[in-house]
PDB file of C-alpha atoms and ligand atoms in Angstrom:
ATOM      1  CA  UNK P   1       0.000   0.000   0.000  1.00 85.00           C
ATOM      2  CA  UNK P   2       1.628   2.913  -0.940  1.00 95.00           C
ATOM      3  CA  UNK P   3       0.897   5.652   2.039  1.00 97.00           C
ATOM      4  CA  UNK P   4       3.041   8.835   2.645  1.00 97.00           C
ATOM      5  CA  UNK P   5       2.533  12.290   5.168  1.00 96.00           C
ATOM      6  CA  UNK P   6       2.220  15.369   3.581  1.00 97.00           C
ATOM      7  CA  UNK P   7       3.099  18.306   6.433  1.00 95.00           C
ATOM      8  CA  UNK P   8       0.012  17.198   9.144  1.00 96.00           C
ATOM      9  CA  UNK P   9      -1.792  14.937   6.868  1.00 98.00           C
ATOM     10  CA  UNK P  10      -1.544  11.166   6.192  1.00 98.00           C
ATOM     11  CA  UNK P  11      -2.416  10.387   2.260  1.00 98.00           C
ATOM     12  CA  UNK P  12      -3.040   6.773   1.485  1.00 98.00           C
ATOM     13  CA  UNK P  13      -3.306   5.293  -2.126  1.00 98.00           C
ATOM     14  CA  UNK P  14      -6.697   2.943  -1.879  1.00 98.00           C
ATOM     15  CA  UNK P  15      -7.274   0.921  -5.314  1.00 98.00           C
ATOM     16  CA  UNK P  16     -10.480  -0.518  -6.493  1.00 98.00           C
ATOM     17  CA  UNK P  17      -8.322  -3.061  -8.729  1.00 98.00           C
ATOM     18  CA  UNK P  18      -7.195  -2.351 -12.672  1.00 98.00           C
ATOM     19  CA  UNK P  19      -9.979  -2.593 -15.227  1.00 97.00           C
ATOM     20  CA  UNK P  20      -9.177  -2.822 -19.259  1.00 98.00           C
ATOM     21  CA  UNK P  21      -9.068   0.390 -21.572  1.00 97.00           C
ATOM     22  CA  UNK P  22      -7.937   0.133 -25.294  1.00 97.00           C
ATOM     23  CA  UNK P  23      -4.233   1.294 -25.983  1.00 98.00           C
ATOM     24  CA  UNK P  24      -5.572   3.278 -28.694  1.00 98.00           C
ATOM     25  CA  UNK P  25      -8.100   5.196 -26.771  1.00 98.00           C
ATOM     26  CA  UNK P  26      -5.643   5.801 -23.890  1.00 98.00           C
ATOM     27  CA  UNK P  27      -2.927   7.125 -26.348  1.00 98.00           C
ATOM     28  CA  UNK P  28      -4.786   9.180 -28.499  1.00 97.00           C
ATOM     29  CA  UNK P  29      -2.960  10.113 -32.022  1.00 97.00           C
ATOM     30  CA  UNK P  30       0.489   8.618 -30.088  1.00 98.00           C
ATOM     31  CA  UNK P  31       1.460   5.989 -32.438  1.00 98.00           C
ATOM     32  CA  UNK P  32       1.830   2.230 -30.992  1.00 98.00           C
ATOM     33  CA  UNK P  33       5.056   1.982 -31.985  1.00 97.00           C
ATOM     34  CA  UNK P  34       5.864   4.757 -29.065  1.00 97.00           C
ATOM     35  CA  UNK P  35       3.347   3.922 -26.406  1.00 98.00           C
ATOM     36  CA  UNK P  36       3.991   0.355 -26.322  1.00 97.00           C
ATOM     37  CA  UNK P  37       7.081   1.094 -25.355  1.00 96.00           C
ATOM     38  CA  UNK P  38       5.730   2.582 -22.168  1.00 94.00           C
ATOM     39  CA  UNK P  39       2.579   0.090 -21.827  1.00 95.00           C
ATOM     40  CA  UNK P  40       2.401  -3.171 -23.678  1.00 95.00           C
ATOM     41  CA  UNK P  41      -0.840  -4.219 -24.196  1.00 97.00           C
ATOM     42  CA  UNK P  42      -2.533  -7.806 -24.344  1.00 97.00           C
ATOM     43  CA  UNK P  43      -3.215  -9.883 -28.049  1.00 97.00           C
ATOM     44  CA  UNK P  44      -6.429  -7.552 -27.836  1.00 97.00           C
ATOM     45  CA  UNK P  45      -4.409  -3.873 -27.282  1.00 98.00           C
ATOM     46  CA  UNK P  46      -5.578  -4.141 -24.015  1.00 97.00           C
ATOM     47  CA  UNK P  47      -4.273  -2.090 -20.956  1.00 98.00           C
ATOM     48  CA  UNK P  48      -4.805  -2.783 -17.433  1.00 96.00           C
ATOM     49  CA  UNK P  49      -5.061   0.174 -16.073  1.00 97.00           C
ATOM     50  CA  UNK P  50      -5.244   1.674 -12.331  1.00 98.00           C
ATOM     51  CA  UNK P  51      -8.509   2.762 -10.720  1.00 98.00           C
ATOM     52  CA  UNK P  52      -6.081   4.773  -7.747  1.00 98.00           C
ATOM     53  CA  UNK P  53      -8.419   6.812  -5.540  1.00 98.00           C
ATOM     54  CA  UNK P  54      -6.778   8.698  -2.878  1.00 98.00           C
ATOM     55  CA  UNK P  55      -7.695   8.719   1.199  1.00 98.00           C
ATOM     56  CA  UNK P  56      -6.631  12.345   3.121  1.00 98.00           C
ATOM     57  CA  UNK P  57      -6.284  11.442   6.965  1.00 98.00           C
ATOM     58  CA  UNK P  58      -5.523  15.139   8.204  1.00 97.00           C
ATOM     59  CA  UNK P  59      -6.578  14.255  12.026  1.00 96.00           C
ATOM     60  CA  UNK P  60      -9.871  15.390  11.660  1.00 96.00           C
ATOM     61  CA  UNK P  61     -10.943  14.316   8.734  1.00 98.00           C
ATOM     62  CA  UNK P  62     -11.519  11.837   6.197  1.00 98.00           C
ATOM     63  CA  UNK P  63     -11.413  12.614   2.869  1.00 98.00           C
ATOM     64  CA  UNK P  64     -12.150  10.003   0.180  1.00 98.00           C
ATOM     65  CA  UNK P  65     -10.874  11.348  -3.362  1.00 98.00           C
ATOM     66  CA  UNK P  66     -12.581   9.592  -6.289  1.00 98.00           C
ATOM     67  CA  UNK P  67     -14.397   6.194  -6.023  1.00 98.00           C
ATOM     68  CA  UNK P  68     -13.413   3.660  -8.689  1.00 98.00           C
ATOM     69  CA  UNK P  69     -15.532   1.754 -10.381  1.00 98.00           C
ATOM     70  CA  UNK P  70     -17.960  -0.029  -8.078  1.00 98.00           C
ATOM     71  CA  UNK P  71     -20.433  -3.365  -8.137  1.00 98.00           C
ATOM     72  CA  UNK P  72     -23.050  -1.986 -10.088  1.00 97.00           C
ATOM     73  CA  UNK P  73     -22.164  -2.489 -14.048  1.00 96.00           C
ATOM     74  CA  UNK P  74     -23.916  -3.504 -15.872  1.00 94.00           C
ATOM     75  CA  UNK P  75     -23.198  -7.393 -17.283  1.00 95.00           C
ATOM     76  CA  UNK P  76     -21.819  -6.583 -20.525  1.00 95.00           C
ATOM     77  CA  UNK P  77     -19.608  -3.431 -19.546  1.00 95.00           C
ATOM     78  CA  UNK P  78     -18.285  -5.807 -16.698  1.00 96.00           C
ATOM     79  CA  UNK P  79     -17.650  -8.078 -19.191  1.00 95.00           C
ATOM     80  CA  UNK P  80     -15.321  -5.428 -21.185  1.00 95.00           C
ATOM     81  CA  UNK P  81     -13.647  -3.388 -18.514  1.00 96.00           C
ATOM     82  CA  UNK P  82     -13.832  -5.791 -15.716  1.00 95.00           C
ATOM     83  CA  UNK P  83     -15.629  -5.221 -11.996  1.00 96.00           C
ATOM     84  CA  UNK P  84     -12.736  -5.211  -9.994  1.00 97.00           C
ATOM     85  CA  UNK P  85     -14.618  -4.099  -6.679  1.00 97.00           C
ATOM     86  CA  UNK P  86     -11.425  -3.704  -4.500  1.00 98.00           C
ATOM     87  CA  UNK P  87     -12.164  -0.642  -3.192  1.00 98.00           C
ATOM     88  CA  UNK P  88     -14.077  -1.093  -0.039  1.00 98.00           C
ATOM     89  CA  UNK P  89     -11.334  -4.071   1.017  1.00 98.00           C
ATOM     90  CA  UNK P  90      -8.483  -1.870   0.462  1.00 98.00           C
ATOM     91  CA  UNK P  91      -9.810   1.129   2.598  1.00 98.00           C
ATOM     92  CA  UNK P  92     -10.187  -1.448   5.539  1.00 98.00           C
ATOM     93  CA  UNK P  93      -6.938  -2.710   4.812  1.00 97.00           C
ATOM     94  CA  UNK P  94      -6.600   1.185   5.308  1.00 97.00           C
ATOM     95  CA  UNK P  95      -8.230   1.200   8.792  1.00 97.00           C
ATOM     96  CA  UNK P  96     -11.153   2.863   7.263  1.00 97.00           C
ATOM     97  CA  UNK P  97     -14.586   2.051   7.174  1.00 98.00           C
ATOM     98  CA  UNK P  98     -17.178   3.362   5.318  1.00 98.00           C
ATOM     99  CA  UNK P  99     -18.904   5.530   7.763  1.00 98.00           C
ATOM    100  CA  UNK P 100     -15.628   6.878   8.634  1.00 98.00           C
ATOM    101  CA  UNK P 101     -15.635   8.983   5.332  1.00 98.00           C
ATOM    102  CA  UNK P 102     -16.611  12.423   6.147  1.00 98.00           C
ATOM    103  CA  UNK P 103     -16.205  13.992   2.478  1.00 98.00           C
ATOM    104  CA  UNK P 104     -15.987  12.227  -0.944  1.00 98.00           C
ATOM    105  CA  UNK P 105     -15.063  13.921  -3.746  1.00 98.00           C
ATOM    106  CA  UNK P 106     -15.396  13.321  -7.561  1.00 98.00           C
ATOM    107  CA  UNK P 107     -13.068  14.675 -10.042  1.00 98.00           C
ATOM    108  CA  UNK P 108     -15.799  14.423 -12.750  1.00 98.00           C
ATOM    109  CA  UNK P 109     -18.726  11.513 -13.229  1.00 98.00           C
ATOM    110  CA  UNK P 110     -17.383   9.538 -15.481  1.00 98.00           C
ATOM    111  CA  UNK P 111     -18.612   5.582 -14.045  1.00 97.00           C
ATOM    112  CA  UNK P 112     -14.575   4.595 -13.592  1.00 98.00           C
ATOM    113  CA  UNK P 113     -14.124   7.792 -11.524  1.00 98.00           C
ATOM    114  CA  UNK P 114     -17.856   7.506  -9.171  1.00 98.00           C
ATOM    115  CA  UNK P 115     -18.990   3.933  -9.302  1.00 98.00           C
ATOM    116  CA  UNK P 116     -18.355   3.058  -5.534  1.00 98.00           C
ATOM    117  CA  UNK P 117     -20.147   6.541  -4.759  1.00 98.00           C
ATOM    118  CA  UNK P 118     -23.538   4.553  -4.320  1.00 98.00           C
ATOM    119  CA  UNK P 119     -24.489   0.800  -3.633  1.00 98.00           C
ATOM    120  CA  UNK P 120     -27.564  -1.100  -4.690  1.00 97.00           C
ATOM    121  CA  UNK P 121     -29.894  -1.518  -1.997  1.00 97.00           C
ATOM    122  CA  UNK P 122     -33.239  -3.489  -2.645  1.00 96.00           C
ATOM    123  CA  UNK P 123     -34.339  -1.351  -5.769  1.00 94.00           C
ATOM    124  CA  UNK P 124     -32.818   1.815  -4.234  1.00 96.00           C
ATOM    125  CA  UNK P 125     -29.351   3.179  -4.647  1.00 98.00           C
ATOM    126  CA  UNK P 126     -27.898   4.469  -1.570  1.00 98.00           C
ATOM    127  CA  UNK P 127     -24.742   5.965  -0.543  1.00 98.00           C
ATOM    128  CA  UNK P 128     -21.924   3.886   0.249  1.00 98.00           C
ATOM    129  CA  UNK P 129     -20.512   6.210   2.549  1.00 98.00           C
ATOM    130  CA  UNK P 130     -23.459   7.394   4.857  1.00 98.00           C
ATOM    131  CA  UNK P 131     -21.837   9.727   6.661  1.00 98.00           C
ATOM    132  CA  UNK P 132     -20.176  11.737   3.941  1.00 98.00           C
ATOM    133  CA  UNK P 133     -20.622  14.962   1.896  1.00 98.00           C
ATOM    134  CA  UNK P 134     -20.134  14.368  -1.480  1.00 98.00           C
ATOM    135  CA  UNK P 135     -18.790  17.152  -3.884  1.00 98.00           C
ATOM    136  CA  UNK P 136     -18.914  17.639  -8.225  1.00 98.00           C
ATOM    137  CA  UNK P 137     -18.636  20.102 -10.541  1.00 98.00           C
ATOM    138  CA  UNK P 138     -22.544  21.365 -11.207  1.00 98.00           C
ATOM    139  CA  UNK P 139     -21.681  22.484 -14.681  1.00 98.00           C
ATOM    140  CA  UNK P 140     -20.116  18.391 -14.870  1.00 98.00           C
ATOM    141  CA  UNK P 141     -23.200  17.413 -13.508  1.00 98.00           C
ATOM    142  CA  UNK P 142     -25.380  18.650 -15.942  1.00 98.00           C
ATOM    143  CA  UNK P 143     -23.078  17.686 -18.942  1.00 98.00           C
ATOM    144  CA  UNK P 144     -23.504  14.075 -17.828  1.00 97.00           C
ATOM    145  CA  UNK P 145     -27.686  14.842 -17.694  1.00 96.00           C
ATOM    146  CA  UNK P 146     -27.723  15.319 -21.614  1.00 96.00           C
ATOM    147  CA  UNK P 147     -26.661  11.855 -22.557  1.00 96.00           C
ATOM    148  CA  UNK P 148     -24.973  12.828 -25.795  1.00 96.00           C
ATOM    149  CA  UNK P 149     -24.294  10.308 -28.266  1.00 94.00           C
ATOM    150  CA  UNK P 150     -20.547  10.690 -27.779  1.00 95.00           C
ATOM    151  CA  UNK P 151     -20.463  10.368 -24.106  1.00 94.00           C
ATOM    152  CA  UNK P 152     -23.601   9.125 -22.581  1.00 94.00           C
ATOM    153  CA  UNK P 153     -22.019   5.415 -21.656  1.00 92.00           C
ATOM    154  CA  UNK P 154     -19.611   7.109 -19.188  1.00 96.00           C
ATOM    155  CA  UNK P 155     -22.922   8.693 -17.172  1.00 97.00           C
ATOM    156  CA  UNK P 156     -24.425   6.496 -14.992  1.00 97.00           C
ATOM    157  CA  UNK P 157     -26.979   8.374 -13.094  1.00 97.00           C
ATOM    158  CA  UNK P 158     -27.206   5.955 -10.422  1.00 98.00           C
ATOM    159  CA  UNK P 159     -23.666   6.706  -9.252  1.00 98.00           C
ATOM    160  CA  UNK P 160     -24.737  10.234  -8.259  1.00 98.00           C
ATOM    161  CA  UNK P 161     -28.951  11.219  -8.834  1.00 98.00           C
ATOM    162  CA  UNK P 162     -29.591   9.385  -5.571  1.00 98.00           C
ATOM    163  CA  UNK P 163     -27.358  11.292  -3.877  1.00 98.00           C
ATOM    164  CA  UNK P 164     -28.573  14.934  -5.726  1.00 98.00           C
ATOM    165  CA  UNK P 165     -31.945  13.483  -4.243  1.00 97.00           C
ATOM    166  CA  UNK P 166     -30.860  12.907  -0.591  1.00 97.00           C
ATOM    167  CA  UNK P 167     -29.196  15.823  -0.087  1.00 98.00           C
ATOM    168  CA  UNK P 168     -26.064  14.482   0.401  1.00 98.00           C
ATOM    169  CA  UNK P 169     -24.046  15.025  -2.908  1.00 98.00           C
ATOM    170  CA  UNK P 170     -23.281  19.425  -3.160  1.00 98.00           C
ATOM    171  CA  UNK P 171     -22.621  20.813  -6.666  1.00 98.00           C
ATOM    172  CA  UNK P 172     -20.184  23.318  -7.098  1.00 98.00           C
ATOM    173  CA  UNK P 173     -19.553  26.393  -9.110  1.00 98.00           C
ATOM    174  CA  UNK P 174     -16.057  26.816 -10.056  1.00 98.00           C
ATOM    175  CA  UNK P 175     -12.989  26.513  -7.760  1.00 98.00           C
ATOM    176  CA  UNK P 176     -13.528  26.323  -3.730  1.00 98.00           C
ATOM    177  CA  UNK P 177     -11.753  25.944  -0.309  1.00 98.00           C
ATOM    178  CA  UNK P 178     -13.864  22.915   0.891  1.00 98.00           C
ATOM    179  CA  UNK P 179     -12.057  22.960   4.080  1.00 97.00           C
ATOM    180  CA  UNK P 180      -8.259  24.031   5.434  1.00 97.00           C
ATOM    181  CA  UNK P 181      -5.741  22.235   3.217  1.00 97.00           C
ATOM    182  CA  UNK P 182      -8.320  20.550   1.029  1.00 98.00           C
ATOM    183  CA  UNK P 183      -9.445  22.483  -2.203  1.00 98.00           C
ATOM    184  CA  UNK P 184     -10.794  21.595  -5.885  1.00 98.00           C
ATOM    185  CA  UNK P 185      -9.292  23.719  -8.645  1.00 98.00           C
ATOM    186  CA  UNK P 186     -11.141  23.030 -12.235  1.00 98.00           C
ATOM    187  CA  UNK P 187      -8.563  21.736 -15.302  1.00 98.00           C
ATOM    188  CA  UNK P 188     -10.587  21.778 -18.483  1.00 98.00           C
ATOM    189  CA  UNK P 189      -9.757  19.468 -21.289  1.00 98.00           C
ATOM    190  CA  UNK P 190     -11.055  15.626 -20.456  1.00 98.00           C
ATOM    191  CA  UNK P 191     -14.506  17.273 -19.573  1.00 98.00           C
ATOM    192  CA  UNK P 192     -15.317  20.853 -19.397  1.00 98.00           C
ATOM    193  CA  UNK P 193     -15.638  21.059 -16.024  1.00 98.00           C
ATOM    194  CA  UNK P 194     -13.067  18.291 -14.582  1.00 98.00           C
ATOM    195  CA  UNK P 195     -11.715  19.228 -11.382  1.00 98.00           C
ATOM    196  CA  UNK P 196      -8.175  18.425  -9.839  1.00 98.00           C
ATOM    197  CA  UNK P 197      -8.272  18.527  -5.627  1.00 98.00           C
ATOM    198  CA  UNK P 198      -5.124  20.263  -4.314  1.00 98.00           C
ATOM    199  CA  UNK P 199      -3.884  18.609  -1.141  1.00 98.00           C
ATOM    200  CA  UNK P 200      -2.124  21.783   0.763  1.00 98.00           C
ATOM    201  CA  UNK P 201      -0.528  21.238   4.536  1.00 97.00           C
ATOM    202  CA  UNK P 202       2.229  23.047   6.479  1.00 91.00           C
ATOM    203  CA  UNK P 203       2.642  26.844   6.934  1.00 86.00           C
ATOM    204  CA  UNK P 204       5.342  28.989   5.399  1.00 85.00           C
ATOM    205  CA  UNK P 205       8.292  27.375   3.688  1.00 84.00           C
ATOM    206  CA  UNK P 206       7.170  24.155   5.211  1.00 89.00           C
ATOM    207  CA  UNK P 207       4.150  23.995   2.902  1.00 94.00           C
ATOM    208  CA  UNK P 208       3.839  20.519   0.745  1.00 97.00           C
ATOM    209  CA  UNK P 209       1.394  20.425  -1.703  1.00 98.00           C
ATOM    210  CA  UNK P 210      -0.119  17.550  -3.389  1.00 98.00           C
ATOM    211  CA  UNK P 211      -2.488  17.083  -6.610  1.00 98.00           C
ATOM    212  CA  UNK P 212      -5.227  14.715  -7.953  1.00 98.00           C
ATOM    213  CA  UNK P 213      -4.556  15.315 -10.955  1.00 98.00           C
ATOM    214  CA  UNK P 214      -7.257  12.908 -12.440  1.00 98.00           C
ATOM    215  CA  UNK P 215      -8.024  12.520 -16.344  1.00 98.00           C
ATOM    216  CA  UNK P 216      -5.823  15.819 -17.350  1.00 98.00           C
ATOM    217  CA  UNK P 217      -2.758  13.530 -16.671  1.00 98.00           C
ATOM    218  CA  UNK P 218      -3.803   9.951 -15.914  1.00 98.00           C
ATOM    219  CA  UNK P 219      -0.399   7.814 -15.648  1.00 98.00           C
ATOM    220  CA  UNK P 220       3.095   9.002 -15.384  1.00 97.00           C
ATOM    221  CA  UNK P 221       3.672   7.734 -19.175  1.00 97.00           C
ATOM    222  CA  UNK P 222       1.198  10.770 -19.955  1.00 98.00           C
ATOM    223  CA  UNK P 223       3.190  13.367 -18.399  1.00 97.00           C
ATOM    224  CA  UNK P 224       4.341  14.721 -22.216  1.00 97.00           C
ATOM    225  CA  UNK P 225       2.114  17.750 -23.078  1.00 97.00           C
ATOM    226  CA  UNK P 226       0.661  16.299 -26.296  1.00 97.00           C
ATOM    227  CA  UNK P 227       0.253  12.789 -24.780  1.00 98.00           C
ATOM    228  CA  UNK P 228      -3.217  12.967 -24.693  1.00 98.00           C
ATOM    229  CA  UNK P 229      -6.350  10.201 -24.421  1.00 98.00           C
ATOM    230  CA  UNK P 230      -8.373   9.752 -27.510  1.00 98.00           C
ATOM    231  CA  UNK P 231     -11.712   9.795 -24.448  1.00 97.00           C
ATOM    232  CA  UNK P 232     -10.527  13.436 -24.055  1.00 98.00           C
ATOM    233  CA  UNK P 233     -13.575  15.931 -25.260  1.00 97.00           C
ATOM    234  CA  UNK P 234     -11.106  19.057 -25.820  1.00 98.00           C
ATOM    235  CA  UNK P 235      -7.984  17.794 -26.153  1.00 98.00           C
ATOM    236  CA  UNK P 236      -6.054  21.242 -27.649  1.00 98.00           C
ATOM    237  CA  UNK P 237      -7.488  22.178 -23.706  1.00 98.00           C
ATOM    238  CA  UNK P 238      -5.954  19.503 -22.110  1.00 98.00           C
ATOM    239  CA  UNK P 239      -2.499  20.659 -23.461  1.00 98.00           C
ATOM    240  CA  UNK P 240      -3.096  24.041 -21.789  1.00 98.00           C
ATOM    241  CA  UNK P 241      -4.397  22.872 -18.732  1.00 98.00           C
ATOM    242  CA  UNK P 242      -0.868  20.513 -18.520  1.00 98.00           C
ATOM    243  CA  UNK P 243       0.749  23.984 -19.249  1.00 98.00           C
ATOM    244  CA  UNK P 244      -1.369  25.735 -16.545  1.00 98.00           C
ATOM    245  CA  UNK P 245      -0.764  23.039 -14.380  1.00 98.00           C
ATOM    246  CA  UNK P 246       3.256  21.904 -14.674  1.00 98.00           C
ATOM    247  CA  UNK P 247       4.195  25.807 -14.210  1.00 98.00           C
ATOM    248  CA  UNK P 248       3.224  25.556 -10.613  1.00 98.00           C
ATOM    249  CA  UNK P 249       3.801  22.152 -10.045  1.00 98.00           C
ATOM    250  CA  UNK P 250       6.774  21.422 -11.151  1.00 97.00           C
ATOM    251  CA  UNK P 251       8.820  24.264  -9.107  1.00 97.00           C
ATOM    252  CA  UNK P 252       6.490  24.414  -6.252  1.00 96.00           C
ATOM    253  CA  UNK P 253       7.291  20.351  -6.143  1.00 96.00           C
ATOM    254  CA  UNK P 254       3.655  19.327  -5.928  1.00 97.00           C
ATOM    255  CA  UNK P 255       3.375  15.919  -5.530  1.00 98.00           C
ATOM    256  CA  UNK P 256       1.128  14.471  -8.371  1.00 98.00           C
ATOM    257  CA  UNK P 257      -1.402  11.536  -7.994  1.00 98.00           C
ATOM    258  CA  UNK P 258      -2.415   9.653 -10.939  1.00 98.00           C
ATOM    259  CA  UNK P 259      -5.623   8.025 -11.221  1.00 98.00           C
ATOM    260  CA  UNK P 260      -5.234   5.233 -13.366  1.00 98.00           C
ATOM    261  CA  UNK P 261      -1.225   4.349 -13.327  1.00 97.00           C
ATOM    262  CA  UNK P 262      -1.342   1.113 -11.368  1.00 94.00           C
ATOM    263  CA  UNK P 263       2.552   0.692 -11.048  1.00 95.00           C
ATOM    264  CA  UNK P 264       3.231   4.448  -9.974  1.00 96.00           C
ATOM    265  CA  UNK P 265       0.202   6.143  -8.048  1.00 97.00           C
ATOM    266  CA  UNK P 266       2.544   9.703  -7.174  1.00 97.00           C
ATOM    267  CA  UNK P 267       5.314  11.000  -8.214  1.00 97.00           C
ATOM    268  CA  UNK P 268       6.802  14.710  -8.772  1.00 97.00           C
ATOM    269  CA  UNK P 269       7.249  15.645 -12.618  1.00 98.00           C
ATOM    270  CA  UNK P 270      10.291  17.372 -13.346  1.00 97.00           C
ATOM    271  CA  UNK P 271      12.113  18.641 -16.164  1.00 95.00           C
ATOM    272  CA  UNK P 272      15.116  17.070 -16.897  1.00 95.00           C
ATOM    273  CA  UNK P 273      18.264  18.949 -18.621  1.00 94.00           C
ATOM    274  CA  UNK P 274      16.818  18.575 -22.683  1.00 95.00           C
ATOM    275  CA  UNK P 275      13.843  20.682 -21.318  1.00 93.00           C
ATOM    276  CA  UNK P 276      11.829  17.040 -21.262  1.00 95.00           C
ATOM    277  CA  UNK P 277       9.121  16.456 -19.107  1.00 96.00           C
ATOM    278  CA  UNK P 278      10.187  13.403 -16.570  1.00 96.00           C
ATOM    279  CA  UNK P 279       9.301  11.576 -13.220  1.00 95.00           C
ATOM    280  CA  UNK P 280      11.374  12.425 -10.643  1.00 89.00           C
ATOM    281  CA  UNK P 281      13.073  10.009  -8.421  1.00 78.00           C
ATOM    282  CA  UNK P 282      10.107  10.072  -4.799  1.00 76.00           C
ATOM    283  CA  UNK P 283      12.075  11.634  -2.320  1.00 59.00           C
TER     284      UNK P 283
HETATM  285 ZN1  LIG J 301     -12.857  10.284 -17.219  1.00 59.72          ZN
END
């Protein structure tokens, strides 16, 4: 398990398992002959891929970053992605139990990113983690509520109406302080409203930062600017939101969480001396 403190706060990597994306899809217009050199895929271009959400411990708080996939696909997308359902088992392996969770937070709604959000109970959906606050994008939200023919598969409603319902799931408008240390900044590029959560403890020069980073950079062989996913809606965004992003984080040394690298969950990008964008060595 790969856990670490950040200043005051404990940040735990909890995995819901690897699921299966194409190589193509995950690689964009970067030609096989490059990626596989970073990824090799199975006889049917599969990837396994990470489903890496991220627990905050900061003493008084729990904060539950992302939720994986979940137990409620349907039969045939199980069938192509895989169900993993590790998530729940790895957060008790954690010390954490579900009522423990005092704020979840979802990057964007996509069903990899919000499946474990809610759990099927009789022919209700309820919230897997009673006690907790959930937090989206509204403007995300409502993309997800058109069901367009490009991206309506990755919108389950399920994973996050019920909670809209109850009360329990608050959607926000732009970027916000959701309490000291734990904030949600939006990156455009994989959705419109995608938001990163900035991890921030420590005064003065003591501060350490850290960064879901979600679908804007999803592994650490997708640190390159134009190493983009083909699932991307506005990918010519995605390149400035790296841009946006890597001029802070890189001399600030945030620490960067990736959401779907299942070798390396964190790591801090650097530039090395031919002005290429590399993993650092986790110091
Ligand atoms: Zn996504």
């Amino acid at each position: 398990m790969h856990r670490t403190t950040l200043g005051d706060f404990e940040l735990t990597v909890v995995s819901d398992g690897t699921y299966y994306l194409d190589g193509g899809a995950f690689f964009g217009v970067v030609p096989k002959t490059m990626w596989s050199k970073r990824a090799m895929p199975d006889e049917q271009n599969r990837l396994d891929v990470g489903l890496n959400s991220l627990l905050v411990r900061t003493g008084k708080k729990n904060i539950l970053i992302e939720t994986g996939i979940g137990n409620k696909l349907p039969e045939k997308l199980a069938q192509i992605y895989k169900q993993p359902t590790k998530l729940l088992d790895n957060l008790h392996a954690a010390g954490v139990a579900p009522e423990d969770i005092d704020i979840v937070i979802n990057t964007h709604l996509h069903f990899d990113h919000c499946g474990w959000n809610t759990v099927r109970r009789g022919d209700k959906f309820v919230a897997t983690f009673p006690n907790a606050k959930y937090y989206v994008q509204e403007k995300e939200w409502e993309h997800g509520r058109l069901q367009l023919e490009r991206d309506a598969v990755s919108y389950m409603s399920p994973n996050y109406d019920p909670l809209i319902e109850s009360g329990q799931m608050v959607l926000l408008n732009g970027d916000l302080e959701l309490l000291p240390g734990i904030s949600v900044k939006v990156f455009p590029g994989h959705t419109a409203n995608m938001q990163a959560v900035m991890v921030e403890s420590g005064a003065g020069n003591e501060k350490k930062t850290a960064c879901y980073i979600s679908d804007l950079i999803p592994t650490s062989a997708h640190i390159d600017l134009t190493w983009v996913m083909a699932f991307d809606l506005f990918p010519l965004q995605t390149i400035e939101s790296r841009k946006k992003y890597y001029a802070r984080a890189i001399p600030e040394k945030w620490l960067t969480v990736f959401t779907h690298d299942d070798q390396t969950p964190w790591g801090y990008v650097e530039k090395n001396d031919k002005g290429k964008l590399v993993l650092g060595d986790l110091k």
